[in-house]
Coordinates of N, CA and C and ligand atoms in Angstrom, one line a residue:
X1 N -57.0 2.7 18.7 CA -56.6 3.5 17.4 C -56.6 2.8 15.8
X2 N -57.6 2.6 15.3 CA -57.8 2.6 14.5 C -57.1 3.6 13.0
X3 N -55.6 3.2 12.4 CA -55.4 4.4 11.5 C -54.7 3.7 10.2
X4 N -54.7 4.7 9.7 CA -54.3 3.8 7.8 C -52.9 5.0 7.9
X5 N -51.4 4.7 7.9 CA -50.5 5.3 7.1 C -50.1 5.0 5.4
X6 N -49.7 6.2 5.2 CA -49.1 6.1 3.2 C -48.1 6.1 3.3
X7 N -46.7 5.1 3.1 CA -45.3 5.1 3.4 C -45.6 6.0 1.8
X8 N -44.5 6.2 1.0 CA -45.0 6.3 0.0 C -44.0 4.7 -1.2
X9 N -43.8 3.7 -0.4 CA -44.2 2.1 -1.2 C -45.2 1.5 -1.4
X10 N -45.4 2.1 0.2 CA -46.7 1.2 1.5 C -47.6 1.1 2.1
X11 N -48.8 1.0 2.6 CA -50.2 1.3 3.3 C -49.2 0.6 5.0
X12 N -49.5 1.5 6.4 CA -49.3 0.9 7.2 C -50.8 0.8 7.4
X13 N -51.1 -0.4 8.3 CA -53.0 -0.4 8.4 C -53.1 -1.4 9.8
X14 N -54.5 -1.2 10.8 CA -54.5 -2.0 11.0 C -54.9 -3.4 10.8
X15 N -54.9 -4.1 11.7 CA -54.6 -5.8 11.6 C -55.3 -6.5 11.7
X16 N -56.2 -6.9 11.3 CA -56.9 -7.7 10.6 C -57.3 -9.3 10.3
X17 N -58.6 -10.3 10.6 CA -58.7 -11.6 11.0 C -58.0 -12.4 9.3
X18 N -58.2 -12.0 8.3 CA -57.7 -12.5 7.5 C -56.0 -12.2 7.5
X19 N -55.7 -12.2 8.1 CA -54.0 -11.9 8.2 C -53.2 -13.5 9.1
X20 N -53.9 -13.7 9.9 CA -53.4 -14.9 10.8 C -52.5 -15.3 9.8
X21 N -52.9 -16.3 8.7 CA -51.9 -16.9 7.7 C -50.7 -16.7 7.5
X22 N -50.8 -15.5 7.0 CA -49.6 -14.6 7.2 C -48.8 -14.6 8.1
X23 N -49.0 -13.6 9.0 CA -48.2 -13.6 11.1 C -48.0 -14.7 10.9
X24 N -48.4 -16.0 11.0 CA -48.5 -17.6 10.9 C -46.9 -17.6 10.3
X25 N -46.9 -17.7 9.0 CA -45.9 -17.8 8.0 C -45.1 -16.9 8.4
X26 N -44.4 -15.9 9.2 CA -43.5 -15.3 8.8 C -42.6 -15.5 9.8
X27 N -43.7 -16.0 11.1 CA -43.5 -16.1 12.3 C -43.2 -16.5 13.5
X28 N -43.5 -18.3 12.4 CA -42.4 -19.4 12.8 C -41.4 -19.7 11.2
X29 N -40.3 -18.8 12.0 CA -39.4 -18.2 11.9 C -38.5 -18.1 12.6
X30 N -37.4 -19.2 13.2 CA -36.6 -19.0 14.3 C -35.3 -17.2 13.6
X31 N -35.1 -17.0 13.0 CA -34.5 -16.2 11.9 C -35.1 -14.3 12.6
X32 N -36.5 -14.9 12.6 CA -37.4 -14.0 12.9 C -37.4 -13.9 14.6
X33 N -38.5 -14.9 15.3 CA -38.7 -14.5 16.3 C -37.5 -15.5 17.8
X34 N -37.1 -15.5 17.1 CA -35.4 -15.8 18.3 C -34.4 -14.5 18.6
X35 N -35.3 -12.9 17.9 CA -35.5 -11.7 17.8 C -35.8 -10.9 18.3
X36 N -37.1 -11.4 18.4 CA -38.1 -11.0 19.1 C -38.3 -11.4 20.7
X37 N -38.9 -10.9 21.6 CA -38.4 -11.2 23.2 C -40.3 -11.7 23.3
X38 N -40.9 -11.4 22.8 CA -42.7 -12.4 23.2 C -43.8 -13.2 22.2
X39 N -42.2 -13.2 21.5 CA -43.1 -14.0 20.2 C -42.4 -15.9 20.7
X40 N -43.4 -16.0 21.0 CA -43.1 -17.7 20.8 C -42.5 -18.6 19.9
X41 N -42.0 -19.9 19.7 CA -41.2 -20.4 19.1 C -40.8 -22.4 19.2
X42 N -41.8 -22.7 18.1 CA -42.5 -22.8 17.0 C -43.8 -21.6 16.8
X43 N -44.1 -21.4 15.9 CA -45.7 -20.1 16.0 C -46.3 -21.1 15.7
X44 N -47.7 -21.0 16.4 CA -48.3 -22.0 15.0 C -49.6 -21.0 14.3
X45 N -50.6 -21.2 13.7 CA -51.8 -20.6 13.7 C -52.2 -19.7 14.4
X46 N -52.5 -20.6 14.8 CA -54.0 -20.4 16.8 C -53.0 -19.3 18.0
X47 N -51.6 -19.2 17.5 CA -51.2 -18.2 18.3 C -51.5 -16.6 17.1
X48 N -51.3 -16.9 16.0 CA -51.4 -15.8 15.3 C -53.1 -15.3 15.5
X49 N -53.9 -16.5 15.8 CA -55.4 -16.2 16.0 C -56.1 -15.5 17.5
X50 N -55.3 -15.7 18.7 CA -55.3 -15.6 19.4 C -55.1 -13.6 20.0
X51 N -53.2 -13.5 18.9 CA -53.3 -12.5 19.2 C -53.7 -11.6 18.0
X52 N -54.4 -11.3 17.2 CA -55.7 -10.6 16.7 C -56.7 -10.4 17.0
X53 N -57.0 -11.5 18.5 CA -58.8 -11.6 19.0 C -58.1 -10.1 19.9
X54 N -57.4 -9.9 19.9 CA -56.5 -9.0 21.2 C -56.5 -7.0 20.9
X55 N -57.1 -7.3 19.1 CA -56.1 -5.9 18.6 C -57.6 -5.4 18.7
X56 N -58.6 -4.9 19.5 CA -59.8 -5.1 19.8 C -59.7 -2.8 19.3
X57 N -60.9 -3.2 18.6 CA -60.7 -1.7 18.0 C -60.9 -0.4 19.1
X58 N -59.7 1.0 18.3 CA -59.5 1.9 19.6 C -58.8 2.1 20.8
X59 N -57.7 0.6 20.7 CA -56.8 0.5 21.5 C -56.4 2.1 22.2
X60 N -55.4 3.0 23.3 CA -54.7 3.7 23.7 C -53.5 4.1 22.1
X61 N -52.9 4.8 22.0 CA -52.4 5.5 21.5 C -51.2 3.9 21.0
X62 N -50.4 4.2 22.9 CA -49.4 3.3 23.2 C -49.2 2.1 23.0
X63 N -50.6 1.3 23.0 CA -50.5 0.1 22.6 C -51.4 0.0 20.5
X64 N -50.4 0.7 19.8 CA -52.1 0.3 18.5 C -50.2 -0.3 17.8
X65 N -50.9 -0.9 16.3 CA -49.7 -2.1 16.2 C -50.4 -1.6 14.1
X66 N -49.2 -2.0 13.3 CA -49.8 -1.2 12.0 C -48.7 -3.2 11.7
X67 N -50.2 -3.3 10.7 CA -49.5 -4.5 10.0 C -48.7 -3.1 8.3
X68 N -47.8 -4.0 8.0 CA -46.9 -3.9 7.1 C -47.7 -4.2 6.0
X69 N -47.9 -3.5 5.1 CA -48.3 -4.1 3.9 C -48.7 -3.8 2.5
X70 N -47.7 -4.4 0.9 CA -46.3 -4.1 0.2 C -48.0 -4.6 -1.3
X71 N -48.0 -3.4 -2.0 CA -48.7 -3.8 -3.2 C -48.6 -4.7 -3.2
X72 N -49.4 -5.6 -3.5 CA -49.2 -6.7 -4.9 C -48.4 -8.2 -3.9
X73 N -47.4 -7.7 -2.6 CA -47.5 -9.1 -1.8 C -48.3 -9.4 -0.6
X74 N -48.7 -8.5 -0.1 CA -49.7 -8.6 0.7 C -48.3 -8.1 2.7
X75 N -49.2 -8.8 3.3 CA -49.0 -8.6 4.6 C -47.5 -9.5 4.8
X76 N -46.6 -8.5 5.1 CA -44.9 -8.4 5.2 C -44.6 -8.2 6.6
X77 N -45.6 -7.9 7.5 CA -44.6 -7.3 9.0 C -46.1 -6.6 9.7
X78 N -44.3 -6.3 11.1 CA -45.3 -4.9 11.7 C -44.7 -4.5 12.4
X79 N -45.4 -3.1 12.7 CA -44.9 -2.2 13.6 C -45.6 -2.1 14.5
X80 N -45.3 -1.6 15.8 CA -47.0 -2.2 17.2 C -45.6 -0.9 18.3
X81 N -46.8 -0.6 19.2 CA -45.7 -0.2 20.6 C -46.7 -0.9 21.7
X82 N -46.5 -0.8 22.0 CA -46.4 -1.1 24.1 C -46.2 -0.6 24.8
X83 N -46.8 -0.5 25.9 CA -46.7 0.2 27.2 C -45.3 -0.8 28.4
X84 N -43.9 -0.2 28.3 CA -43.4 -0.6 29.5 C -43.0 -0.1 31.2
X85 N -42.7 -0.5 31.2 CA -42.0 -0.4 33.0 C -41.7 1.0 32.3
X86 N -40.7 1.7 31.8 CA -40.0 3.4 31.3 C -41.4 4.3 31.2
X87 N -42.5 3.4 30.0 CA -42.4 3.6 29.3 C -43.1 3.6 27.7
X88 N -44.0 4.2 26.5 CA -43.7 3.5 25.6 C -42.8 2.5 24.5
X89 N -43.6 1.3 24.2 CA -42.1 0.6 23.6 C -42.3 0.4 22.1
X90 N -41.5 0.4 21.2 CA -42.3 0.5 20.2 C -41.4 -1.3 19.5
X91 N -41.8 -1.1 19.2 CA -41.3 -3.3 18.6 C -41.6 -3.1 17.2
X92 N -41.6 -4.6 16.3 CA -41.7 -4.4 14.8 C -40.9 -5.8 14.3
X93 N -41.4 -6.1 13.4 CA -40.4 -7.3 13.0 C -41.2 -7.8 11.3
X94 N -40.9 -8.2 10.7 CA -40.7 -8.5 8.9 C -40.4 -9.5 9.1
X95 N -41.0 -9.8 8.3 CA -40.5 -11.5 7.1 C -40.4 -11.4 6.8
X96 N -38.8 -12.7 7.3 CA -37.5 -13.2 5.9 C -37.5 -12.3 4.7
X97 N -39.0 -13.4 3.4 CA -38.8 -12.2 2.2 C -38.0 -11.1 1.8
X98 N -38.9 -10.2 2.6 CA -38.9 -8.4 2.2 C -37.9 -8.2 2.9
X99 N -36.6 -9.3 3.6 CA -35.5 -8.1 4.2 C -34.2 -7.3 3.4
X100 N -34.1 -6.2 4.0 CA -33.1 -6.5 3.3 C -33.6 -4.6 1.7
X101 N -35.0 -4.5 2.2 CA -35.1 -3.6 0.7 C -35.7 -2.4 1.0
X102 N -35.0 -1.2 3.3 CA -35.9 -1.5 3.2 C -36.9 0.2 4.3
X103 N -37.4 -1.7 4.3 CA -38.7 -1.0 4.0 C -39.1 -1.0 5.4
X104 N -38.4 -1.2 6.7 CA -38.7 -1.3 8.5 C -37.8 -0.3 8.2
X105 N -36.9 0.6 7.8 CA -36.8 1.5 8.1 C -38.3 3.1 7.2
X106 N -38.5 2.2 6.1 CA -39.2 3.8 5.9 C -41.1 3.8 6.7
X107 N -40.8 1.6 6.9 CA -42.1 2.1 7.8 C -41.5 2.1 9.6
X108 N -41.1 2.2 10.1 CA -40.6 2.4 11.8 C -40.1 4.1 11.5
X109 N -40.0 4.9 10.1 CA -40.0 6.4 10.3 C -41.4 6.4 10.7
X110 N -42.5 5.9 9.5 CA -43.6 6.1 9.4 C -44.2 6.5 10.7
X111 N -44.5 5.4 11.3 CA -44.8 5.0 13.2 C -44.6 6.4 13.2
X112 N -43.5 6.5 14.0 CA -42.2 7.4 14.4 C -43.6 9.1 14.5
X113 N -43.7 9.3 13.0 CA -44.6 10.5 13.2 C -45.6 10.5 13.6
X114 N -46.5 9.4 13.2 CA -48.0 9.2 13.7 C -47.6 9.4 15.3
X115 N -46.8 8.6 15.9 CA -46.6 8.5 17.3 C -46.6 9.5 18.3
X116 N -45.4 10.5 17.5 CA -45.3 11.4 18.4 C -46.6 12.9 17.9
X117 N -46.8 12.6 17.1 CA -47.8 13.6 17.1 C -48.8 13.5 17.4
X118 N -49.7 11.6 17.9 CA -50.2 11.6 18.3 C -50.6 11.6 20.2
X119 N -49.8 11.5 20.6 CA -49.3 11.5 21.7 C -47.8 12.1 22.4
X120 N -48.6 12.3 23.8 CA -47.8 13.6 24.4 C -46.1 13.5 24.8
X121 N -46.2 12.0 25.0 CA -44.9 11.7 25.7 C -44.3 11.7 24.6
X122 N -42.9 12.2 26.1 CA -41.7 12.7 25.7 C -39.9 11.7 25.4
X123 N -40.2 10.5 25.4 CA -39.9 9.8 25.3 C -39.8 9.1 24.4
X124 N -39.8 8.3 24.1 CA -39.6 6.3 23.5 C -39.1 5.3 23.6
X125 N -39.1 4.2 23.6 CA -38.5 3.0 24.8 C -38.7 2.4 23.2
X126 N -36.7 1.2 22.9 CA -37.1 0.0 21.4 C -35.4 -1.0 23.2
X127 N -35.4 -1.3 21.9 CA -33.7 -1.9 21.7 C -33.9 -3.2 21.5
X128 N -32.7 -3.2 20.9 CA -32.3 -5.0 19.8 C -31.7 -5.9 21.4
X129 N -31.8 -7.6 21.3 CA -30.9 -8.3 21.8 C -28.8 -8.2 20.7
X130 N -28.2 -8.6 21.8 CA -27.6 -8.3 21.9 C -26.8 -7.8 20.1
X131 N -27.0 -9.0 19.6 CA -26.7 -9.8 17.6 C -27.3 -9.5 16.8
X132 N -28.0 -8.4 16.7 CA -29.1 -8.0 16.2 C -28.9 -6.8 15.5
X133 N -27.7 -6.9 14.7 CA -27.4 -5.2 14.3 C -27.7 -4.5 13.8
X134 N -28.9 -5.8 12.1 CA -29.5 -4.5 11.2 C -30.9 -3.6 11.9
X135 N -31.2 -4.3 13.2 CA -32.8 -3.9 14.1 C -31.9 -2.7 14.7
X136 N -30.2 -2.6 15.1 CA -29.7 -1.5 15.8 C -30.1 -0.4 14.6
X137 N -29.2 -0.5 13.7 CA -28.8 0.0 12.6 C -29.9 0.9 12.6
X138 N -31.5 0.4 12.7 CA -32.0 1.1 11.3 C -32.7 1.9 13.1
X139 N -32.2 1.5 14.1 CA -32.7 2.6 15.4 C -31.9 3.7 15.4
X140 N -30.5 3.6 15.2 CA -29.6 4.8 15.1 C -29.8 5.7 14.6
X141 N -30.3 5.0 12.9 CA -30.6 6.2 11.9 C -31.8 7.1 12.4
X142 N -32.3 6.5 13.2 CA -33.6 7.5 12.6 C -33.1 8.3 14.3
X143 N -32.5 7.9 15.0 CA -31.8 8.7 16.0 C -32.0 8.3 17.6
X144 N -32.1 7.0 18.2 CA -32.5 6.6 19.0 C -30.9 5.8 19.8
X145 N -30.8 6.5 20.5 CA -29.2 6.5 21.6 C -29.4 5.0 22.2
X146 N -28.8 4.6 22.9 CA -28.3 3.3 23.8 C -28.6 3.8 24.8
X147 N -29.2 3.1 25.8 CA -28.9 4.2 26.9 C -28.6 3.2 28.2
X148 N -28.2 1.7 28.2 CA -27.5 0.2 28.7 C -27.7 -0.7 28.9
X149 N -27.7 -1.9 29.3 CA -27.4 -3.7 29.3 C -28.6 -3.7 30.4
X150 N -28.8 -4.7 29.2 CA -29.9 -5.8 30.9 C -30.5 -7.3 29.6
X151 N -30.9 -7.4 30.5 CA -31.5 -8.8 30.1 C -32.9 -9.0 30.4
X152 N -33.5 -9.9 29.1 CA -35.4 -9.3 28.8 C -34.8 -10.9 28.4
X153 N -35.9 -11.8 28.8 CA -36.4 -13.0 27.9 C -37.3 -12.7 26.6
X154 N -36.5 -14.0 25.8 CA -36.7 -13.7 24.5 C -37.2 -15.3 24.9
X155 N -38.6 -15.6 24.3 CA -39.7 -16.8 24.9 C -39.4 -17.1 23.5
X156 N -39.4 -17.5 22.9 CA -38.4 -18.5 21.2 C -37.0 -19.2 21.2
X157 N -36.6 -18.1 22.2 CA -35.2 -19.3 22.9 C -34.9 -20.0 24.5
X158 N -36.5 -20.0 24.8 CA -36.4 -19.7 25.9 C -35.1 -19.3 26.8
X159 N -34.7 -18.3 26.8 CA -33.3 -18.1 27.9 C -33.5 -16.7 27.8
X160 N -32.6 -15.8 29.4 CA -32.6 -14.3 29.0 C -31.3 -14.4 28.3
X161 N -31.5 -12.9 28.2 CA -30.5 -12.7 26.4 C -30.1 -11.1 26.9
X162 N -28.6 -10.6 26.3 CA -28.1 -9.2 26.4 C -29.3 -8.5 25.8
X163 N -29.5 -7.9 26.2 CA -30.2 -6.4 25.8 C -29.9 -5.1 25.6
X164 N -29.1 -4.1 24.7 CA -29.0 -3.0 24.2 C -30.4 -2.2 23.6
X165 N -30.7 -2.0 25.9 CA -31.9 -1.0 25.8 C -31.1 0.7 24.8
X166 N -32.3 1.4 24.2 CA -32.9 2.5 23.8 C -33.7 3.5 24.0
X167 N -33.5 3.8 23.2 CA -34.3 5.8 24.2 C -34.2 6.9 22.6
X168 N -35.9 7.0 22.5 CA -35.7 8.0 21.5 C -36.9 9.3 21.7
X169 N -36.5 10.4 22.1 CA -37.3 11.4 22.5 C -38.1 12.6 21.6
X170 N -38.6 12.9 22.4 CA -39.2 13.2 20.6 C -38.9 14.6 20.0
X171 N -37.4 14.9 21.5 CA -37.1 16.6 20.5 C -36.3 16.0 19.6
X172 N -35.8 14.8 19.7 CA -34.7 14.9 18.4 C -35.4 14.1 17.4
X173 N -36.6 13.3 17.9 CA -37.3 13.0 16.8 C -38.1 14.0 15.1
X174 N -38.2 15.3 16.9 CA -38.5 17.1 15.7 C -37.5 17.2 14.9
X175 N -36.0 17.5 15.9 CA -35.2 18.1 15.2 C -34.5 17.0 14.4
X176 N -34.9 16.1 13.5 CA -34.9 15.2 12.9 C -34.6 16.0 11.4
X177 N -33.0 16.7 10.8 CA -33.3 16.8 10.0 C -34.0 15.2 8.4
X178 N -35.4 15.7 8.1 CA -35.7 14.7 7.3 C -35.4 14.6 5.3
Ligands
COA1 C1 -34.2 -6.0 11.9 C2 -35.3 -6.4 10.3 C3 -36.0 -5.3 11.3 C4 -34.4 -5.6 9.8 O1 -35.7 -4.6 9.0 P1 -34.9 -4.3 7.1 O2 -36.3 -4.0 6.4 O3 -33.9 -5.5 6.5 O4 -34.2 -3.5 7.7 P2 -33.4 -1.7 6.1 O5 -33.0 -2.4 5.6 O6 -34.8 -0.3 6.4 O7 -32.3 -1.9 7.3 C5 -31.2 -2.8 8.3 C6 -30.0 -1.6 7.5 O8 -29.6 -2.6 8.8 C7 -28.2 -2.4 7.5 N1 -27.5 -3.7 8.4 C8 -28.0 -5.7 7.9 N2 -27.1 -5.6 7.7 C9 -26.2 -6.0 9.1 C10 -25.6 -6.0 9.9 N3 -25.2 -7.4 10.4 N4 -24.6 -5.3 10.6 C11 -24.9 -4.0 10.3 N5 -26.1 -3.3 9.5 C12 -27.0 -4.5 8.9 C13 -28.5 -2.9 6.4 O9 -27.2 -1.7 5.5 C14 -29.7 -1.2 6.8 O10 -29.5 0.2 7.1 P3 -29.0 1.4 5.7 O11 -29.8 0.9 5.7 O12 -28.2 2.1 6.2 O13 -28.2 0.4 5.0 C15 -35.1 -7.7 9.7 O14 -34.7 -8.3 9.5 C16 -36.5 -8.7 10.5 O15 -37.6 -7.9 11.0 N6 -36.2 -9.0 11.1 C17 -36.7 -10.4 12.6 C18 -37.6 -9.8 13.5 C19 -36.4 -8.7 14.5 O16 -34.9 -8.5 14.2 N7 -37.3 -7.5 14.6 C20 -36.8 -6.3 15.4 C21 -36.2 -6.5 16.9 S1 -35.4 -5.1 17.7

């Protein structure tokens, strides 16, 4: 899907070829890549270009990805959906210069509104590595609940890492007091 969402402070838009440098700059940071399952470290410009080539037009809802584009600052991070073993998964990252401004709470919230309107999926899955208190805080604040623990390969760490598994149901999201 090629969708653009507007939040009070920024735009969530499809990734584009010109994003490669910014993506590589922010993901080539162990503080970011080390919290993500599928991002290698070091992360090269060629990795960003290869990933951008996968962002073909009209991907299904469950494979849609949004670039967080801040006015005057440009690309700051991503929120994306992909298919997992139990159902769709949401993942996200923000470049370190943009942390602690409430940006990801705002971005994920807008993406959840879009996701539950655009799909019929009853449940969205996510989770965090066990040390990622900020990301867990975002998810709990938005209505995700912990469903258990697992281990997940973290490419940047080259190791299996304890993972707190979470999920958000459509009914909880719709009933949320916004
Ligand atoms: C995790 C990440 C997405 C947070 O983005 P952000 O825009 O700074 O997050 P927000 O400001 O919207 O919200 C963070 C929340 O965590 C809280 N928080 C921050 N550090 C915390 C900590 N050490 N312990 C507990 N809560 C913490 C903040 O207080 C805030 O909650 P509040 O709004 O209720 O006060 C960002 O740091 C990031 O991308 N990190 C690297 C990649 C990553 O971890 N991705 C997620 C993988 S699951």
